[in-house]
Amino acid sequence: MKKITAKNIEERLFLQPVNLLFCLTEEFKGPLLKLCKQSGITQSMMTRYTMELIEEKLIEKEGFIGRQGMQIKLTPKGMLLKLHLSNIKQILNEVRL
């Protein structure tokens, strides 16, 4: 299977709705699932919903999101984690979830 990178994900998002978990490699799934859980999104929802539906739910819960990626509010730490698809790995490493 072709290795999926942030660039592939970004390209595919503009072509069609994408299953978010399918796009992400294992190292991204854990931290992203943790963040989505805090916003009321379960793993079963993530496998069922497309990226756009996940975005809608995050907007409903958190009130903001970017089209190029996701901004998820980390309430316990009182900070924002901005996940841009083009540099998601770097940001996750910086935050060290």
C-alpha positions as a LaTeX table, in Angstrom:
\begin{tabular}{lrrr}
\hline
Residue & $x$ (\AA) & $y$ (\AA) & $z$ (\AA) \\
\hline
Met1 & 0.00 & 0.00 & 0.00 \\
Lys2 & 1.23 & 3.48 & $-0.85$ \\
Lys3 & 2.62 & 5.37 & 2.16 \\
Ile4 & 0.26 & 8.17 & 3.10 \\
Thr5 & 1.87 & 11.51 & 3.85 \\
Ala6 & 0.56 & 14.91 & 4.90 \\
Lys7 & 0.91 & 16.07 & 1.28 \\
Asn8 & $-1.23$ & 13.18 & $-0.01$ \\
Ile9 & $-3.86$ & 13.92 & 2.61 \\
Glu10 & $-3.97$ & 17.58 & 1.68 \\
Glu11 & $-4.28$ & 16.77 & $-2.03$ \\
Arg12 & $-7.05$ & 14.24 & $-1.40$ \\
Leu13 & $-9.04$ & 16.60 & 0.82 \\
Phe14 & $-9.54$ & 18.95 & $-2.11$ \\
Leu15 & $-10.72$ & 16.10 & $-4.35$ \\
Gln16 & $-13.17$ & 14.27 & $-2.08$ \\
Pro17 & $-14.23$ & 13.79 & 1.53 \\
Val18 & $-11.68$ & 11.57 & 3.21 \\
Asn19 & $-11.92$ & 9.16 & 6.09 \\
Leu20 & $-9.56$ & 10.84 & 8.54 \\
Leu21 & $-8.31$ & 7.68 & 10.25 \\
Phe22 & $-7.58$ & 6.03 & 6.91 \\
Cys23 & $-5.33$ & 8.93 & 5.96 \\
Leu24 & $-3.30$ & 9.09 & 9.13 \\
Thr25 & $-0.35$ & 6.89 & 9.98 \\
Glu26 & $-0.27$ & 5.12 & 13.33 \\
Glu27 & 1.91 & 7.78 & 15.00 \\
Phe28 & $-0.77$ & 10.43 & 14.34 \\
Lys29 & $-3.85$ & 8.38 & 15.18 \\
Gly30 & $-3.30$ & 8.17 & 18.94 \\
Pro31 & $-2.81$ & 11.90 & 19.60 \\
Leu32 & $-5.57$ & 12.86 & 17.17 \\
Leu33 & $-8.01$ & 10.39 & 18.72 \\
Lys34 & $-7.17$ & 11.83 & 22.16 \\
Leu35 & $-7.88$ & 15.36 & 20.95 \\
Cys36 & $-11.08$ & 14.36 & 19.17 \\
Lys37 & $-12.29$ & 12.49 & 22.24 \\
Gln38 & $-12.02$ & 15.74 & 24.20 \\
Ser39 & $-14.30$ & 17.31 & 21.58 \\
Gly40 & $-16.85$ & 14.52 & 21.80 \\
Ile41 & $-15.73$ & 12.57 & 18.74 \\
Thr42 & $-15.28$ & 8.83 & 19.24 \\
Gln43 & $-13.15$ & 6.48 & 17.17 \\
Ser44 & $-16.25$ & 4.79 & 15.73 \\
Met45 & $-17.51$ & 8.21 & 14.63 \\
Met46 & $-14.16$ & 8.97 & 13.03 \\
Thr47 & $-14.23$ & 5.75 & 11.01 \\
Arg48 & $-17.83$ & 6.39 & 10.00 \\
Tyr49 & $-17.73$ & 10.11 & 9.26 \\
Thr50 & $-15.88$ & 11.90 & 6.52 \\
Met51 & $-13.46$ & 14.73 & 7.25 \\
Glu52 & $-16.18$ & 17.30 & 6.58 \\
Leu53 & $-18.58$ & 15.80 & 9.12 \\
Ile54 & $-15.82$ & 15.66 & 11.73 \\
Glu55 & $-15.09$ & 19.32 & 11.02 \\
Glu56 & $-18.77$ & 20.22 & 11.45 \\
Lys57 & $-18.87$ & 18.47 & 14.82 \\
Leu58 & $-15.70$ & 20.21 & 15.97 \\
Ile59 & $-17.13$ & 23.58 & 14.90 \\
Glu60 & $-20.30$ & 22.78 & 16.84 \\
Lys61 & $-18.31$ & 21.78 & 19.94 \\
Glu62 & $-15.33$ & 24.16 & 19.82 \\
Gly63 & $-16.56$ & 26.95 & 17.56 \\
Phe64 & $-13.63$ & 27.14 & 15.17 \\
Ile65 & $-11.70$ & 25.17 & 12.56 \\
Gly66 & $-9.51$ & 25.84 & 9.54 \\
Arg67 & $-10.13$ & 24.31 & 6.14 \\
Gln68 & $-6.46$ & 23.42 & 5.68 \\
Gly69 & $-6.38$ & 21.54 & 8.97 \\
Met70 & $-7.87$ & 21.47 & 12.40 \\
Gln71 & $-7.68$ & 23.69 & 15.43 \\
Ile72 & $-8.67$ & 21.81 & 18.54 \\
Lys73 & $-8.97$ & 23.48 & 21.90 \\
Leu74 & $-7.09$ & 21.70 & 24.68 \\
Thr75 & $-9.16$ & 22.83 & 27.64 \\
Pro76 & $-7.17$ & 21.22 & 30.49 \\
Lys77 & $-4.00$ & 23.02 & 29.46 \\
Gly78 & $-5.81$ & 26.13 & 28.25 \\
Met79 & $-3.98$ & 26.11 & 24.93 \\
Leu80 & $-4.76$ & 25.59 & 21.27 \\
Leu81 & $-3.25$ & 22.91 & 19.11 \\
Lys82 & $-3.36$ & 23.79 & 15.45 \\
Leu83 & $-3.01$ & 20.76 & 13.22 \\
His84 & $-2.14$ & 21.77 & 9.69 \\
Leu85 & $-1.98$ & 18.79 & 7.40 \\
Ser86 & 1.25 & 20.04 & 5.82 \\
Asn87 & 3.16 & 20.10 & 9.13 \\
Ile88 & 1.12 & 17.86 & 11.43 \\
Lys89 & 4.14 & 15.74 & 12.44 \\
Gln90 & 6.22 & 18.73 & 13.53 \\
Ile91 & 3.39 & 20.19 & 15.60 \\
Leu92 & 2.59 & 16.89 & 17.30 \\
Asn93 & 6.26 & 16.49 & 18.17 \\
Glu94 & 6.39 & 20.01 & 19.65 \\
Val95 & 3.32 & 19.45 & 21.81 \\
Arg96 & 4.43 & 15.92 & 22.83 \\
Leu97 & 1.00 & 14.58 & 23.71 \\
\hline
\end{tabular}
